[in-house]
């Protein structure tokens, strides 16, 4: 997952998944993830977590899905910008400091209700107007 919260994935053929994959991981380009690595330091490793495996119920072809942890390829330390690592560190801190016994993380689902939307785009101008009775600009009406 990247910083804006978009789920990221890549696919490998079943024949490429070996026992060594769970020890060595698979390399990928960290520069392709927004906010992760610069192009000159882009090598990263994904380490599959077998306990997360499930069959994708929506895939046309039989597809096994596994969530992975991200590691630095040289030090093999967990990557500091991996959201799973951040959540793991936060949970460990809260447990160690006695704040809680467990932490639960999930997506924030939100939506907006608009009363009216107008827009136009042409060769030399463009605009959009959004009207919502809940908008801050309507305070005091």
PDB file of C-alpha atoms in Angstrom:
ATOM      1  CA  UNK A   1       0.000   0.000   0.000  1.00  0.00           C
ATOM      2  CA  UNK A   2       1.314   3.464  -0.794  1.00  0.00           C
ATOM      3  CA  UNK A   3       0.920   6.733   1.151  1.00  0.00           C
ATOM      4  CA  UNK A   4      -2.394   7.743  -0.455  1.00  0.00           C
ATOM      5  CA  UNK A   5      -3.716   4.345   0.649  1.00  0.00           C
ATOM      6  CA  UNK A   6      -3.823   2.584  -2.689  1.00  0.00           C
ATOM      7  CA  UNK A   7      -3.427  -1.184  -2.597  1.00  0.00           C
ATOM      8  CA  UNK A   8      -0.373  -2.272  -4.598  1.00  0.00           C
ATOM      9  CA  UNK A   9       0.294  -5.693  -6.042  1.00  0.00           C
ATOM     10  CA  UNK A  10       2.291  -7.627  -8.549  1.00  0.00           C
ATOM     11  CA  UNK A  11       1.767 -11.089  -9.945  1.00  0.00           C
ATOM     12  CA  UNK A  12       4.201 -13.951 -10.374  1.00  0.00           C
ATOM     13  CA  UNK A  13       3.514 -17.349 -11.926  1.00  0.00           C
ATOM     14  CA  UNK A  14       2.961 -20.198  -9.464  1.00  0.00           C
ATOM     15  CA  UNK A  15       6.149 -21.857 -10.743  1.00  0.00           C
ATOM     16  CA  UNK A  16       8.183 -18.863  -9.465  1.00  0.00           C
ATOM     17  CA  UNK A  17       6.965 -19.313  -5.879  1.00  0.00           C
ATOM     18  CA  UNK A  18       9.458 -21.570  -4.134  1.00  0.00           C
ATOM     19  CA  UNK A  19      10.319 -22.329  -0.508  1.00  0.00           C
ATOM     20  CA  UNK A  20      13.293 -19.998  -0.842  1.00  0.00           C
ATOM     21  CA  UNK A  21      10.885 -17.139  -1.627  1.00  0.00           C
ATOM     22  CA  UNK A  22       9.742 -17.202   2.007  1.00  0.00           C
ATOM     23  CA  UNK A  23      13.351 -16.833   3.204  1.00  0.00           C
ATOM     24  CA  UNK A  24      14.856 -14.578   0.531  1.00  0.00           C
ATOM     25  CA  UNK A  25      11.816 -12.649  -0.685  1.00  0.00           C
ATOM     26  CA  UNK A  26      11.353 -11.151  -4.116  1.00  0.00           C
ATOM     27  CA  UNK A  27      12.978  -7.995  -5.420  1.00  0.00           C
ATOM     28  CA  UNK A  28      10.988  -5.043  -6.730  1.00  0.00           C
ATOM     29  CA  UNK A  29      11.483  -1.399  -7.678  1.00  0.00           C
ATOM     30  CA  UNK A  30      10.669   0.803  -4.675  1.00  0.00           C
ATOM     31  CA  UNK A  31      10.822   3.955  -6.828  1.00  0.00           C
ATOM     32  CA  UNK A  32       7.551   2.866  -8.433  1.00  0.00           C
ATOM     33  CA  UNK A  33       5.791   3.465  -5.091  1.00  0.00           C
ATOM     34  CA  UNK A  34       4.948   7.126  -4.495  1.00  0.00           C
ATOM     35  CA  UNK A  35       7.007   8.541  -1.641  1.00  0.00           C
ATOM     36  CA  UNK A  36       9.079   5.434  -1.011  1.00  0.00           C
ATOM     37  CA  UNK A  37      12.499   5.430  -2.665  1.00  0.00           C
ATOM     38  CA  UNK A  38      14.505   7.513  -5.103  1.00  0.00           C
ATOM     39  CA  UNK A  39      15.524   5.898  -8.366  1.00  0.00           C
ATOM     40  CA  UNK A  40      19.160   5.513  -7.246  1.00  0.00           C
ATOM     41  CA  UNK A  41      18.092   3.580  -4.096  1.00  0.00           C
ATOM     42  CA  UNK A  42      15.078   1.804  -5.496  1.00  0.00           C
ATOM     43  CA  UNK A  43      15.843  -1.868  -4.818  1.00  0.00           C
ATOM     44  CA  UNK A  44      13.454  -3.334  -2.234  1.00  0.00           C
ATOM     45  CA  UNK A  45      12.403  -6.825  -1.140  1.00  0.00           C
ATOM     46  CA  UNK A  46       8.899  -8.158  -0.514  1.00  0.00           C
ATOM     47  CA  UNK A  47       8.684 -10.956   2.041  1.00  0.00           C
ATOM     48  CA  UNK A  48       5.458 -12.965   1.682  1.00  0.00           C
ATOM     49  CA  UNK A  49       3.574 -13.727   4.891  1.00  0.00           C
ATOM     50  CA  UNK A  50       2.084 -17.236   4.408  1.00  0.00           C
ATOM     51  CA  UNK A  51      -0.526 -16.752   7.177  1.00  0.00           C
ATOM     52  CA  UNK A  52      -2.198 -14.076   5.036  1.00  0.00           C
ATOM     53  CA  UNK A  53      -2.719 -16.363   2.016  1.00  0.00           C
ATOM     54  CA  UNK A  54      -6.176 -16.691   0.471  1.00  0.00           C
ATOM     55  CA  UNK A  55      -7.663 -17.520  -2.921  1.00  0.00           C
ATOM     56  CA  UNK A  56      -8.910 -14.436  -4.760  1.00  0.00           C
ATOM     57  CA  UNK A  57     -12.657 -15.045  -5.179  1.00  0.00           C
ATOM     58  CA  UNK A  58     -12.907 -12.521  -8.043  1.00  0.00           C
ATOM     59  CA  UNK A  59      -9.947 -13.517 -10.217  1.00  0.00           C
ATOM     60  CA  UNK A  60     -10.730 -15.168 -13.539  1.00  0.00           C
ATOM     61  CA  UNK A  61      -7.824 -17.590 -13.102  1.00  0.00           C
ATOM     62  CA  UNK A  62      -7.088 -19.364  -9.835  1.00  0.00           C
ATOM     63  CA  UNK A  63      -5.019 -16.792  -7.924  1.00  0.00           C
ATOM     64  CA  UNK A  64      -3.360 -17.077  -4.525  1.00  0.00           C
ATOM     65  CA  UNK A  65      -2.981 -13.747  -2.727  1.00  0.00           C
ATOM     66  CA  UNK A  66      -0.408 -13.113   0.003  1.00  0.00           C
ATOM     67  CA  UNK A  67       0.249  -9.904   1.856  1.00  0.00           C
ATOM     68  CA  UNK A  68       3.948  -9.102   2.122  1.00  0.00           C
ATOM     69  CA  UNK A  69       6.271  -7.175   4.399  1.00  0.00           C
ATOM     70  CA  UNK A  70       8.783  -4.823   2.809  1.00  0.00           C
ATOM     71  CA  UNK A  71      12.485  -5.009   3.648  1.00  0.00           C
ATOM     72  CA  UNK A  72      15.700  -3.244   2.772  1.00  0.00           C
ATOM     73  CA  UNK A  73      17.659  -5.643   0.503  1.00  0.00           C
ATOM     74  CA  UNK A  74      21.024  -4.949   2.180  1.00  0.00           C
ATOM     75  CA  UNK A  75      20.197  -4.784   5.889  1.00  0.00           C
ATOM     76  CA  UNK A  76      17.067  -6.991   5.708  1.00  0.00           C
ATOM     77  CA  UNK A  77      15.451  -4.614   8.204  1.00  0.00           C
ATOM     78  CA  UNK A  78      11.749  -3.865   7.876  1.00  0.00           C
ATOM     79  CA  UNK A  79      11.206  -0.802   5.710  1.00  0.00           C
ATOM     80  CA  UNK A  80      10.271   2.229   7.814  1.00  0.00           C
ATOM     81  CA  UNK A  81       7.676   3.462   5.288  1.00  0.00           C
ATOM     82  CA  UNK A  82       5.849   0.148   4.928  1.00  0.00           C
ATOM     83  CA  UNK A  83       2.361   0.740   6.405  1.00  0.00           C
ATOM     84  CA  UNK A  84       2.372  -2.787   7.867  1.00  0.00           C
ATOM     85  CA  UNK A  85       5.651  -2.032   9.654  1.00  0.00           C
ATOM     86  CA  UNK A  86       4.321   1.299  10.945  1.00  0.00           C
ATOM     87  CA  UNK A  87       1.210  -0.445  12.311  1.00  0.00           C
ATOM     88  CA  UNK A  88       3.330  -3.221  13.857  1.00  0.00           C
ATOM     89  CA  UNK A  89       5.628  -0.691  15.565  1.00  0.00           C
ATOM     90  CA  UNK A  90       2.671   1.361  16.833  1.00  0.00           C
ATOM     91  CA  UNK A  91       0.995  -1.755  18.250  1.00  0.00           C
ATOM     92  CA  UNK A  92       4.201  -2.899  19.956  1.00  0.00           C
ATOM     93  CA  UNK A  93       4.714   0.568  21.455  1.00  0.00           C
ATOM     94  CA  UNK A  94       1.148   0.723  22.787  1.00  0.00           C
ATOM     95  CA  UNK A  95       1.426  -2.749  24.311  1.00  0.00           C
ATOM     96  CA  UNK A  96       4.842  -2.033  25.867  1.00  0.00           C
ATOM     97  CA  UNK A  97       3.697   1.286  27.334  1.00  0.00           C
ATOM     98  CA  UNK A  98       0.496  -0.238  28.738  1.00  0.00           C
ATOM     99  CA  UNK A  99      -1.814   1.924  26.628  1.00  0.00           C
ATOM    100  CA  UNK A 100      -3.668  -1.107  25.276  1.00  0.00           C
ATOM    101  CA  UNK A 101      -3.512  -4.854  24.730  1.00  0.00           C
ATOM    102  CA  UNK A 102      -4.467  -4.731  21.047  1.00  0.00           C
ATOM    103  CA  UNK A 103      -4.763  -2.162  18.271  1.00  0.00           C
ATOM    104  CA  UNK A 104      -7.067  -2.314  15.289  1.00  0.00           C
ATOM    105  CA  UNK A 105      -6.391  -0.434  12.063  1.00  0.00           C
ATOM    106  CA  UNK A 106      -8.679  -0.036   9.095  1.00  0.00           C
ATOM    107  CA  UNK A 107      -9.541   2.224   6.193  1.00  0.00           C
ATOM    108  CA  UNK A 108     -11.420   5.449   6.699  1.00  0.00           C
ATOM    109  CA  UNK A 109     -14.438   5.404   4.447  1.00  0.00           C
ATOM    110  CA  UNK A 110     -15.914   8.783   3.640  1.00  0.00           C
ATOM    111  CA  UNK A 111     -18.139  10.320   1.039  1.00  0.00           C
ATOM    112  CA  UNK A 112     -19.462  13.764   0.189  1.00  0.00           C
ATOM    113  CA  UNK A 113     -22.985  14.869  -0.699  1.00  0.00           C
ATOM    114  CA  UNK A 114     -23.249  17.767  -3.131  1.00  0.00           C
ATOM    115  CA  UNK A 115     -26.401  19.729  -3.889  1.00  0.00           C
ATOM    116  CA  UNK A 116     -25.156  20.908  -7.282  1.00  0.00           C
ATOM    117  CA  UNK A 117     -22.063  20.590  -9.452  1.00  0.00           C
ATOM    118  CA  UNK A 118     -21.364  22.621 -12.580  1.00  0.00           C
ATOM    119  CA  UNK A 119     -18.253  22.380 -14.716  1.00  0.00           C
ATOM    120  CA  UNK A 120     -16.936  23.238 -18.137  1.00  0.00           C
ATOM    121  CA  UNK A 121     -13.666  22.817 -19.966  1.00  0.00           C
ATOM    122  CA  UNK A 122     -12.717  24.302 -23.320  1.00  0.00           C
ATOM    123  CA  UNK A 123      -9.536  25.251 -25.167  1.00  0.00           C
ATOM    124  CA  UNK A 124      -8.794  28.395 -23.148  1.00  0.00           C
ATOM    125  CA  UNK A 125     -10.579  28.036 -19.811  1.00  0.00           C
ATOM    126  CA  UNK A 126     -12.127  25.678 -17.352  1.00  0.00           C
ATOM    127  CA  UNK A 127     -14.137  25.841 -14.166  1.00  0.00           C
ATOM    128  CA  UNK A 128     -16.075  23.887 -11.638  1.00  0.00           C
ATOM    129  CA  UNK A 129     -18.563  25.009  -8.997  1.00  0.00           C
ATOM    130  CA  UNK A 130     -19.591  22.761  -6.154  1.00  0.00           C
ATOM    131  CA  UNK A 131     -22.580  23.582  -3.986  1.00  0.00           C
ATOM    132  CA  UNK A 132     -23.310  21.827  -0.716  1.00  0.00           C
ATOM    133  CA  UNK A 133     -25.530  22.993   2.100  1.00  0.00           C
ATOM    134  CA  UNK A 134     -22.913  21.463   4.424  1.00  0.00           C
ATOM    135  CA  UNK A 135     -20.043  23.485   2.894  1.00  0.00           C
ATOM    136  CA  UNK A 136     -18.033  25.806   5.146  1.00  0.00           C
ATOM    137  CA  UNK A 137     -18.870  28.663   2.745  1.00  0.00           C
ATOM    138  CA  UNK A 138     -22.555  28.277   3.682  1.00  0.00           C
ATOM    139  CA  UNK A 139     -22.036  28.884   7.406  1.00  0.00           C
ATOM    140  CA  UNK A 140     -24.491  31.441   8.760  1.00  0.00           C
ATOM    141  CA  UNK A 141     -27.108  31.019   6.034  1.00  0.00           C
TER     142      UNK A 141
END
